[in-house]
Coordinates of C-alpha atoms in Angstrom, one line a residue:
M1 CA 0.0 0.0 0.0
F2 CA 2.8 2.4 0.9
R3 CA 4.5 1.7 -2.4
I4 CA 1.4 2.5 -4.4
V5 CA 0.8 5.8 -2.5
Q6 CA 4.5 6.6 -2.9
R7 CA 4.4 6.2 -6.6
I8 CA 1.2 8.3 -7.0
L9 CA 2.7 11.1 -4.9
L10 CA 6.0 10.9 -6.6
G11 CA 4.4 11.2 -10.0
L12 CA 2.4 14.2 -8.9
T13 CA 5.5 15.8 -7.4
Y14 CA 7.5 15.4 -10.6
I15 CA 4.6 16.9 -12.6
L16 CA 4.3 19.9 -10.3
I17 CA 8.0 20.7 -9.6
L18 CA 10.0 19.0 -12.4
P19 CA 11.4 22.4 -13.6
L20 CA 13.1 22.8 -10.2
S21 CA 14.6 19.4 -10.0
A22 CA 17.4 19.9 -12.4
A23 CA 19.9 19.1 -9.6
A24 CA 20.1 18.3 -5.9
S25 CA 21.7 20.5 -3.3
G26 CA 22.7 19.6 0.3
R27 CA 22.7 21.9 3.3
G28 CA 25.5 24.5 3.4
D29 CA 27.6 25.3 6.4
Q30 CA 25.8 28.6 6.9
E31 CA 22.2 27.2 6.9
L32 CA 20.4 27.7 10.2
V33 CA 18.7 25.0 12.1
K34 CA 15.5 26.6 13.5
A35 CA 14.8 26.8 17.3
G36 CA 12.7 23.8 18.4
S37 CA 14.1 21.4 15.8
W38 CA 14.6 17.7 16.8
V39 CA 18.2 18.2 15.8
Y40 CA 19.0 19.9 19.1
D41 CA 17.4 17.0 21.0
A42 CA 19.4 14.5 19.1
I43 CA 22.8 16.3 19.6
T44 CA 22.0 16.7 23.3
S45 CA 21.3 13.0 23.6
L46 CA 24.7 12.2 22.0
A47 CA 26.6 14.6 24.2
L48 CA 25.0 13.2 27.4
E49 CA 25.8 9.7 26.3
E50 CA 29.5 10.7 26.2
G51 CA 29.1 12.6 29.5
K52 CA 29.7 16.1 28.3
T53 CA 28.0 19.4 27.6
D54 CA 28.0 21.7 24.5
F55 CA 26.4 24.8 23.2
S56 CA 23.4 23.2 21.5
D57 CA 21.1 24.7 24.2
Q58 CA 20.6 27.8 22.1
A59 CA 19.2 28.5 18.7
P60 CA 19.3 29.0 15.8
L61 CA 22.7 27.6 15.2
T62 CA 24.5 27.0 11.9
V63 CA 25.1 23.6 10.3
K64 CA 28.8 24.5 10.7
E65 CA 28.6 24.9 14.4
L66 CA 26.4 21.9 15.0
L67 CA 28.8 19.8 13.0
S68 CA 31.6 20.9 15.3
F69 CA 29.7 19.3 18.2
L70 CA 29.4 16.1 16.3
D71 CA 33.2 16.1 15.5
E72 CA 33.8 15.6 19.3
I73 CA 31.6 12.4 19.3
D74 CA 33.4 9.0 19.3
Y75 CA 31.1 7.2 16.9
D76 CA 32.5 3.7 17.7
A77 CA 31.9 4.2 21.5
L78 CA 28.2 5.0 21.0
S79 CA 25.4 2.6 21.7
S80 CA 23.4 1.2 18.8
A81 CA 20.8 3.9 19.6
G82 CA 23.5 6.6 19.6
Q83 CA 24.9 5.5 16.3
M84 CA 21.4 5.5 14.8
Q85 CA 20.9 9.0 16.2
Y86 CA 24.3 10.2 14.9
D87 CA 23.5 8.8 11.4
R88 CA 20.1 10.5 11.5
V89 CA 21.6 13.9 12.2
M90 CA 24.3 13.5 9.5
Y91 CA 21.7 12.4 7.1
Y92 CA 19.7 15.5 7.8
F93 CA 22.7 17.7 7.1
A94 CA 23.4 15.9 3.8
E95 CA 19.7 16.0 2.9
Q96 CA 19.1 17.5 -0.6
D97 CA 16.4 19.9 -1.5
I98 CA 14.6 19.9 -4.9
A99 CA 16.9 22.4 -6.5
F100 CA 18.3 24.1 -9.5
R101 CA 22.1 24.6 -9.4
S102 CA 24.4 26.9 -11.4
D103 CA 28.1 26.7 -10.4
I104 CA 28.3 27.4 -6.7
F105 CA 24.7 28.8 -6.5
S106 CA 21.6 26.8 -5.9
F107 CA 17.9 27.6 -5.6
G108 CA 15.8 25.0 -3.9
V109 CA 12.5 24.2 -2.2
A110 CA 11.4 21.6 0.4
P111 CA 7.6 21.5 0.2
E112 CA 5.6 19.9 3.0
L113 CA 1.9 19.1 3.4
N114 CA 0.3 19.0 6.9
L115 CA -3.1 17.8 7.7
E116 CA -4.3 18.3 11.3
G117 CA -7.4 17.9 13.3
Y118 CA -8.3 19.0 16.8
Y119 CA -11.1 18.6 19.4
K120 CA -11.6 19.8 23.0
S121 CA -14.6 19.4 25.3
D122 CA -14.5 22.7 27.2
D123 CA -14.7 25.9 25.1
E124 CA -13.5 28.0 28.1
L125 CA -10.0 26.3 28.2
G126 CA -7.2 27.4 25.9
W127 CA -5.6 24.8 23.6
V128 CA -2.7 22.6 24.7
Y129 CA -1.9 21.9 21.0
D130 CA -1.9 25.7 20.4
R131 CA -0.7 28.1 17.7
Y132 CA 2.9 27.4 18.5
E133 CA 2.5 23.7 17.9
R134 CA 0.2 23.8 14.9
Q135 CA 1.6 23.4 11.4
P136 CA 0.6 25.3 8.2
L137 CA -1.5 23.3 5.7
I138 CA 1.3 23.9 3.1
L139 CA 4.8 24.8 4.1
L140 CA 7.3 25.8 1.3
P141 CA 10.8 26.7 2.5
V142 CA 12.6 28.5 -0.3
K143 CA 16.4 28.5 -0.2
F144 CA 19.1 30.3 -2.1
Q145 CA 22.6 29.5 -1.2
A146 CA 26.2 29.6 -2.4
Q147 CA 27.6 26.3 -1.1
D148 CA 29.2 27.0 2.3
W149 CA 29.6 30.7 1.7
F150 CA 26.0 31.9 2.5
T151 CA 22.4 30.8 2.8
M152 CA 19.2 32.8 2.3
E153 CA 15.9 31.1 3.2
M154 CA 12.3 32.0 3.8
D155 CA 9.2 29.9 4.7
L156 CA 6.2 30.4 2.4
Q157 CA 3.0 28.9 3.7
L158 CA -0.7 28.5 3.4
A159 CA -2.1 28.6 6.9
Q160 CA -4.8 29.8 9.2
K161 CA -4.4 33.2 10.9
K162 CA -3.0 33.2 14.4
T163 CA -6.3 34.6 15.8
Q164 CA -8.2 31.7 14.1
M165 CA -5.8 29.2 15.7
S166 CA -6.3 30.8 19.1
K167 CA -10.1 30.6 19.0
R168 CA -11.3 28.5 21.9
S169 CA -14.6 27.4 20.2
G170 CA -16.3 27.5 16.8
Y171 CA -14.8 26.0 13.7
N172 CA -11.3 25.7 15.0
Y173 CA -11.0 21.9 14.5
T174 CA -8.5 21.7 11.6
N175 CA -5.6 23.6 10.1
I176 CA -7.4 24.0 6.8
P177 CA -8.5 27.6 6.2
F178 CA -12.1 27.2 4.9
A179 CA -12.6 30.9 4.1
G180 CA -10.6 33.8 2.7
D181 CA -10.7 35.7 5.9
Q182 CA -9.1 32.7 7.7
I183 CA -6.0 32.7 5.6
D184 CA -2.8 34.1 7.1
V185 CA -1.3 36.7 4.7
N186 CA 1.5 37.9 7.0
F187 CA 4.0 35.2 6.1
P188 CA 6.9 34.6 6.1
Y189 CA 7.5 34.4 9.9
T190 CA 11.0 32.9 9.3
A191 CA 13.4 34.4 6.9
Y192 CA 17.2 35.0 7.1
F193 CA 20.5 35.7 5.4
S194 CA 23.4 33.8 7.0
T195 CA 27.1 34.0 6.1
G196 CA 30.3 33.1 7.9
L197 CA 34.0 32.3 7.8
S198 CA 36.1 29.5 9.2
L199 CA 39.1 31.1 11.0
T200 CA 40.9 27.9 12.0
E201 CA 39.9 24.2 12.1
K202 CA 37.8 24.8 15.3
A203 CA 37.1 28.6 15.3
A204 CA 34.6 30.3 13.1
M205 CA 32.4 33.4 12.8
N206 CA 28.8 33.9 11.6
F207 CA 26.6 36.8 10.8
Q208 CA 22.8 36.6 10.5
L209 CA 20.1 39.1 9.4
G210 CA 16.7 37.5 9.8
M211 CA 13.4 37.1 11.5
G212 CA 12.0 34.2 13.5
E213 CA 12.4 32.3 16.8
Q214 CA 15.6 32.6 18.9
S215 CA 16.1 30.7 22.2
V216 CA 18.7 30.9 25.0
G217 CA 18.6 27.9 27.3
R218 CA 17.2 24.4 26.8
S219 CA 14.1 23.8 29.0
V220 CA 10.8 21.9 29.3
L221 CA 8.6 24.9 30.0
G222 CA 10.3 27.5 27.7
S223 CA 13.3 29.4 28.7
V224 CA 12.7 32.4 31.1
I225 CA 15.6 34.2 29.3
Q226 CA 14.4 33.9 25.7
S227 CA 12.3 31.1 24.2
E228 CA 11.0 29.8 20.9
Y229 CA 7.6 31.1 21.9
F230 CA 8.9 34.6 21.1
T231 CA 8.2 34.5 17.3
G232 CA 8.5 36.6 14.2
A233 CA 10.9 39.3 15.6
S234 CA 13.6 40.6 13.3
Y235 CA 17.2 40.5 14.4
A236 CA 20.8 41.0 13.5
N237 CA 23.2 38.5 15.0
L238 CA 27.0 38.2 15.1
E239 CA 28.7 35.1 16.6
L240 CA 32.3 34.0 17.2
F241 CA 32.6 30.4 18.3
T242 CA 34.8 27.5 19.2
P243 CA 33.7 24.2 20.9
D244 CA 34.7 25.8 24.3
F245 CA 33.9 29.5 23.8
R246 CA 31.2 31.6 22.2
Y247 CA 30.6 35.4 21.8
N248 CA 27.2 36.6 20.7
M249 CA 26.1 40.2 19.8
N250 CA 22.5 40.6 18.9
V251 CA 19.9 43.3 18.1
T252 CA 16.3 42.2 18.1
Q253 CA 13.4 44.4 17.0
F254 CA 10.2 43.9 19.0
N255 CA 8.2 46.6 17.3
V256 CA 8.7 50.0 15.7
D257 CA 11.3 51.9 17.8
K258 CA 11.7 49.1 20.2
Y259 CA 15.0 47.3 20.2
L260 CA 16.7 44.8 22.5
Y261 CA 20.6 45.1 22.3
T262 CA 22.4 42.0 23.7
H263 CA 25.9 40.6 24.2
R264 CA 26.5 37.2 25.6
F265 CA 29.6 35.2 26.6
D266 CA 29.5 31.3 26.8
V267 CA 32.3 29.2 28.1
R268 CA 32.7 25.5 28.5
L269 CA 35.0 24.1 31.2
F270 CA 36.4 20.5 31.2
R271 CA 33.6 19.6 28.8
K272 CA 31.4 19.1 31.9
V273 CA 30.4 22.7 32.8
Q274 CA 28.9 25.4 30.7
L275 CA 28.4 29.0 31.9
S276 CA 26.8 31.9 30.1
V277 CA 26.4 35.6 31.0
Q278 CA 24.2 37.9 29.1
E279 CA 23.6 41.7 29.4
S280 CA 20.9 43.4 27.4
V281 CA 19.1 46.7 27.3
L282 CA 15.6 47.2 25.7
V283 CA 15.2 50.8 24.4
N284 CA 11.9 52.3 23.2
A285 CA 13.6 54.7 20.7
P286 CA 15.0 54.5 17.2
L287 CA 18.1 52.4 16.5
E288 CA 21.2 54.0 18.2
L289 CA 24.9 53.5 17.4
R290 CA 26.1 53.6 21.0
F291 CA 24.3 50.3 21.7
L292 CA 26.0 48.6 18.8
N293 CA 29.4 48.7 20.4
P294 CA 30.3 45.0 20.6
L295 CA 32.3 45.2 23.9
T296 CA 30.8 47.6 26.4
I297 CA 28.6 47.7 29.5
F298 CA 25.1 48.9 28.7
H299 CA 24.2 49.7 32.3
G300 CA 27.2 52.0 32.6
M301 CA 25.6 54.3 30.0
A302 CA 22.7 54.9 32.3
P303 CA 20.4 55.3 29.3
W304 CA 17.2 55.5 31.4
R305 CA 18.2 59.2 32.1
D306 CA 18.2 60.3 28.5
Y307 CA 14.7 60.1 27.2
E308 CA 12.6 62.0 29.7
P309 CA 15.1 63.8 31.9
E310 CA 12.6 66.5 32.9
K311 CA 10.6 64.1 34.9
D312 CA 11.2 63.4 38.5
D313 CA 11.5 59.7 37.9
S314 CA 13.4 59.6 34.6
E315 CA 13.8 55.8 34.4
G316 CA 11.7 55.5 31.3
H317 CA 11.9 54.1 27.8
T318 CA 14.5 51.5 28.8
C319 CA 14.6 48.1 30.4
A320 CA 17.9 46.6 31.7
Y321 CA 18.0 42.9 31.3
L322 CA 20.6 40.5 32.8
A323 CA 20.7 36.7 32.4
V324 CA 22.8 33.8 33.5
K325 CA 22.6 30.1 32.5
A326 CA 24.6 27.2 33.7
S327 CA 24.7 23.5 32.8
Y328 CA 26.6 20.7 34.5
V329 CA 27.0 17.0 33.4
P330 CA 28.2 15.2 36.6
V331 CA 28.0 11.7 35.0
R332 CA 27.1 10.2 31.7
Y333 CA 23.4 10.5 30.6
L334 CA 22.6 13.3 33.1
R335 CA 22.5 17.1 32.9
I336 CA 21.7 19.6 35.6
Y337 CA 20.8 23.1 34.5
G338 CA 19.7 26.5 35.8
L339 CA 18.5 29.7 34.1
F340 CA 18.1 33.1 35.8
A341 CA 17.0 36.5 34.4
Q342 CA 16.2 39.9 35.9
D343 CA 14.9 43.2 34.6
Q344 CA 14.8 44.8 38.0
L345 CA 16.4 44.1 41.4
Q346 CA 16.0 46.4 44.3
T347 CA 18.9 46.1 46.7
A348 CA 18.7 46.5 50.5
Y349 CA 20.7 49.8 50.1
E350 CA 18.1 51.2 47.7
M351 CA 15.2 50.1 49.9
E352 CA 16.8 51.7 52.9
N353 CA 17.9 55.0 51.4
W354 CA 14.9 55.6 49.2
P355 CA 11.9 54.7 51.4
D356 CA 9.4 56.2 48.9
N357 CA 10.7 53.9 46.2
V358 CA 7.9 51.6 44.9
T359 CA 9.8 49.8 42.1
P360 CA 9.2 46.0 42.3
N361 CA 11.7 43.3 41.6
G362 CA 11.5 41.5 38.3
L363 CA 13.1 38.1 38.6
G364 CA 12.7 34.8 36.8
A365 CA 14.4 31.4 37.3
Q366 CA 14.4 27.8 36.3
L367 CA 16.1 24.7 37.7
G368 CA 16.0 21.3 36.1
V369 CA 17.5 17.9 35.5
E370 CA 17.5 16.0 32.2
G371 CA 18.6 12.6 31.2
Y372 CA 19.0 10.5 28.0
V373 CA 19.7 6.8 28.5
P374 CA 20.2 4.3 25.6
L375 CA 17.8 1.5 26.0
G376 CA 17.2 -1.2 23.5
G377 CA 17.2 0.3 20.1
G378 CA 16.3 3.8 21.3
Y379 CA 16.6 6.4 24.0
L380 CA 14.7 6.8 27.3
H381 CA 14.4 10.5 28.0
A382 CA 13.3 12.1 31.3
A383 CA 13.3 15.7 32.5
A384 CA 12.0 17.5 35.6
E385 CA 11.9 21.2 35.9
A386 CA 10.5 24.0 38.1
S387 CA 10.2 27.7 37.2
Y388 CA 9.3 30.9 38.9
T389 CA 8.5 34.4 37.6
D390 CA 7.9 37.5 39.7
P391 CA 4.6 39.4 39.3
Y392 CA 6.4 42.2 37.5
F393 CA 9.0 40.1 35.6
Y394 CA 9.1 41.3 32.0
I395 CA 6.8 44.3 33.0
K396 CA 8.0 47.9 33.3
E397 CA 6.4 51.4 33.7
S398 CA 4.9 51.1 30.2
P399 CA 4.1 48.3 27.8
N400 CA 6.3 50.0 25.3
W401 CA 9.5 49.2 27.2
S402 CA 8.3 46.0 28.7
L403 CA 9.8 42.7 27.4
V404 CA 6.8 41.9 25.2
R405 CA 6.1 42.0 21.4
T406 CA 2.7 42.7 20.0
Y407 CA 1.3 42.3 16.5
S408 CA -2.0 41.4 14.8
D409 CA -3.2 39.5 11.7
N410 CA -3.6 41.5 8.5
G411 CA -6.9 41.6 6.6
T412 CA -9.0 40.8 9.6
T413 CA -12.8 41.5 9.5
G414 CA -14.9 42.4 12.5
G415 CA -12.1 44.1 14.4
V416 CA -8.5 43.5 15.1
T417 CA -7.4 41.1 17.9
P418 CA -4.0 42.0 19.3
L419 CA -1.5 39.2 19.8
Y420 CA 1.2 39.3 22.5
E421 CA 4.4 37.3 23.2
W422 CA 6.7 37.7 26.2
I423 CA 10.4 37.3 25.4
G424 CA 10.7 34.2 27.6
S425 CA 8.3 32.0 29.4
P426 CA 5.0 31.5 27.5
F427 CA 3.2 31.6 30.8
G428 CA 4.5 35.2 31.4
P429 CA 5.0 36.7 34.8
D430 CA 3.3 35.9 38.1
T431 CA 3.7 32.1 37.7
M432 CA 5.1 29.1 39.6
A433 CA 5.2 25.9 37.6
A434 CA 6.7 22.4 37.6
A435 CA 6.8 19.8 34.9
L436 CA 7.8 16.2 34.4
D437 CA 8.5 15.1 30.8
V438 CA 9.1 11.3 30.1
G439 CA 9.4 9.5 26.8
Y440 CA 11.0 6.9 24.7
E441 CA 12.2 7.2 21.1
V442 CA 13.6 5.0 18.4
P443 CA 15.4 7.7 16.4
G444 CA 13.6 8.5 13.1
H445 CA 11.0 5.8 13.6
W446 CA 8.6 6.1 16.5
S447 CA 8.3 7.8 19.9
V448 CA 5.9 7.9 22.9
G449 CA 6.0 10.3 25.7
G450 CA 4.0 12.2 28.3
L451 CA 4.2 15.6 30.0
F452 CA 2.7 16.4 33.4
L453 CA 2.4 20.0 34.4
V454 CA 1.2 21.8 37.6
M455 CA 1.0 25.5 37.8
A456 CA -0.1 28.4 40.0
Q457 CA -0.7 31.8 38.5
G458 CA -1.7 35.2 39.7
E459 CA -3.8 37.7 37.9
Y460 CA -0.8 39.1 36.0
A461 CA 0.1 35.8 34.3
D462 CA -0.3 34.9 30.6
Y463 CA -1.3 38.2 28.9
N464 CA -3.9 39.3 31.5
V465 CA -2.1 42.6 32.2
F466 CA -3.1 43.9 28.8
D467 CA -6.8 43.6 29.6
S468 CA -6.6 46.9 31.6
V469 CA -5.1 49.0 28.8
H470 CA -5.9 49.6 25.2
W471 CA -2.5 48.6 23.9
G472 CA -1.5 46.1 21.3
G473 CA -1.4 45.3 17.6
Q474 CA -0.6 48.5 15.8
K475 CA -1.9 50.6 18.7
T476 CA 1.2 51.2 20.9
A477 CA 1.0 55.0 21.6
M478 CA -0.2 55.6 25.2
T479 CA -1.3 58.8 26.9
D480 CA -0.6 59.6 30.5
D481 CA -4.2 58.9 31.3
E482 CA -4.0 55.5 29.7
L483 CA -0.9 54.7 31.6
K484 CA -2.8 55.2 34.9
S485 CA -4.6 51.9 34.1
W486 CA -1.3 50.0 33.6
V487 CA -0.5 47.6 36.4
Y488 CA 3.0 48.9 37.3
P489 CA 3.2 50.4 40.8
D490 CA 3.0 54.2 40.9
T491 CA 2.3 56.5 43.8
G492 CA 0.3 58.8 41.5
K493 CA -2.3 56.1 40.7
P494 CA -5.4 55.2 42.7
G495 CA -4.5 53.9 46.1
G496 CA -1.4 56.1 46.3
K497 CA 1.8 55.2 48.0
D498 CA 0.2 52.6 50.4
Y499 CA -1.2 50.5 47.6
A500 CA 2.0 50.9 45.5
K501 CA 4.2 49.7 48.4
K502 CA 1.8 46.7 48.7
Q503 CA 2.2 45.9 45.0
Q504 CA 6.0 46.2 45.4
S505 CA 6.0 43.5 48.1
W506 CA 4.0 40.9 46.1
T507 CA 5.4 37.5 45.3
S508 CA 4.0 35.1 42.7
P509 CA 1.2 34.2 42.9
F510 CA 0.0 34.7 46.4
G511 CA -1.0 37.4 48.9
R512 CA -3.5 39.2 46.7
D513 CA -7.1 40.1 46.8
T514 CA -7.8 37.4 44.2
P515 CA -6.9 33.7 44.6
P516 CA -4.2 32.0 42.4
Q517 CA -5.4 30.0 39.4
Y518 CA -4.2 26.4 39.7
T519 CA -3.7 24.3 36.6
I520 CA -3.1 20.6 36.3
R521 CA -2.4 19.3 32.8
A522 CA -1.4 15.9 31.5
S523 CA -0.6 15.1 27.8
L524 CA 0.4 12.0 26.0
R525 CA 2.1 12.1 22.6
A526 CA 2.9 9.4 20.1
G527 CA 4.7 9.7 16.7
Y528 CA 5.4 7.3 13.9
T529 CA 7.5 7.4 10.7
P530 CA 7.5 4.2 8.6
F531 CA 10.9 3.0 7.7
A532 CA 9.5 2.0 4.3
F533 CA 8.1 5.5 3.7
P534 CA 10.1 8.2 5.6
A535 CA 8.3 11.0 3.8
L536 CA 5.3 10.5 6.1
S537 CA 5.1 11.2 9.8
L538 CA 2.0 10.8 12.0
M539 CA 1.4 12.2 15.5
A540 CA -1.4 11.9 18.0
Q541 CA -1.7 13.9 21.3
P542 CA -4.5 13.5 23.8
S543 CA -4.6 15.9 26.8
Y544 CA -6.5 16.5 30.0
V545 CA -6.7 19.9 31.7
L546 CA -8.1 20.8 35.1
V547 CA -8.2 24.4 36.2
L548 CA -9.2 25.5 39.8
N549 CA -10.1 29.1 40.5
Y550 CA -10.3 29.6 36.7
G551 CA -9.6 33.3 35.8
N552 CA -8.6 33.9 39.4
E553 CA -12.3 33.5 40.4
E554 CA -12.7 31.8 43.8
G555 CA -14.3 28.3 43.4
R556 CA -14.7 28.3 39.6
V557 CA -13.6 25.0 38.0
E558 CA -13.1 24.2 34.4
Q559 CA -11.9 20.9 33.0
G560 CA -11.8 19.0 29.7
F561 CA -10.2 16.7 27.3
E562 CA -8.4 17.6 24.1
F563 CA -7.2 15.5 21.2
A564 CA -4.9 16.5 18.3
L565 CA -3.9 14.4 15.3
S566 CA -1.4 15.4 12.6
A567 CA 0.0 13.9 9.4
N568 CA 3.1 15.5 7.8
F569 CA 4.2 14.7 4.2
R570 CA 7.7 15.9 3.0
F571 CA 7.9 15.9 -0.8
G572 CA 11.7 16.3 -0.7
K573 CA 12.1 12.9 1.0
L574 CA 10.9 11.3 -2.3
F575 CA 14.1 12.4 -3.9
Q576 CA 16.5 11.0 -1.3

């Protein structure tokens, strides 16, 4: 049966895209592997099998850098599952698009078809298999590259709008857009130019100009520093790297006149310990040359004094952001890691000498343990993680210099629905969460797994803080009167100093006038790719969600089941 289907699809593919199939082209050194790709999981499993750490906990990385991690792997010492995993990654890097080639240049496509269906029993609950998980009906990555010199790529697609995917009820049961006003016309969401140069056998540099997901720190719940749930932002990125040291300089544009400037240093010690330190500053102003200095200290510039110096409290239009991550591999198969970020920390000295100060702390942290153990022909994977975000983490005096991006669908009828994305945790501020992720995978063939999540959230969690202000989408200008409705503590707001000091002392998610919302969620996931027909992948995911004090309303309970089913077909696999 599979052979009959394969021949039919192969014939249709040749008819549709024969003009492009004049030659085949593999992946160049400068091609980027997108955040969230299975490749990062695979390389992590190989590193842990050898009892070491590497820099594959951030993305996107180039094929060149990822290959440098594999160069350290002793293939003959790997288990049978490890060798299968290694071969799978190397096969991916050698994979050929349907392409036309002329000398060193190639133009290729890698079309995919995704058919998905969803169901949930409670319309009040949000989706577990949400807009971050869902795939477009048709995905067409288009790539132009010059061998290992540079790669340009963008993802064309036919998909539903983000707001359609986010609907909790109605006709949101498939990824097929049934009407013109359901079609997303804002693509591409991922596009980039990447070029680089090898300096020595182990040292190289890379420059990227692109848009799409970036992540800093590998985690179960989404990195509190920067996660793949922060999508669609444009960025410029410079990297210098060896297997033991990395330097990163990055500028990410959230919205018009809203830029995050970053530099980060990563070091690996004894192949067992990895440490990273990142300093960033978010500025609500046009692009400025002073922040593009590749080796400076942003905080030393005191930029918060420059934009509204006539005000008594001139700390405006900026957000200082500091982050640290660490990873330690004490024994083979096991990794212990921690992530920490802050956008505000009030020291004891400040609290003592400025008693009228009502600025709250903004801290976020994660701690976890992860293991990959070869078992039979596959890997047993397990990870446990806990995370905490302060009530005012990511939040500043205005949404315009808070660590959030906003946008909206184009061509929407019946009003525009703003969309929001925090830079890090998808659960936002004001949240305590813990998760256990367990699974088993035979690389490239089948997998089963489960995720159990418990979470307590205050009223500032998710994107609830934007309910009180008319900010989002293309509407980002705010008057002083509108800012009075913003949640950040201010002695000039209703309640005065007493209420502002009370807000300053809050911790997540307790001690408020409203009760915490408690969430218990369990999901199972199974995937299957036939050895005889690797162009096809199937996935099923049932979930159960129980929410107590739903919407921070005392005693309100919502619960329900959800089911998602997905079939992915990759036309390029027919040519391998």
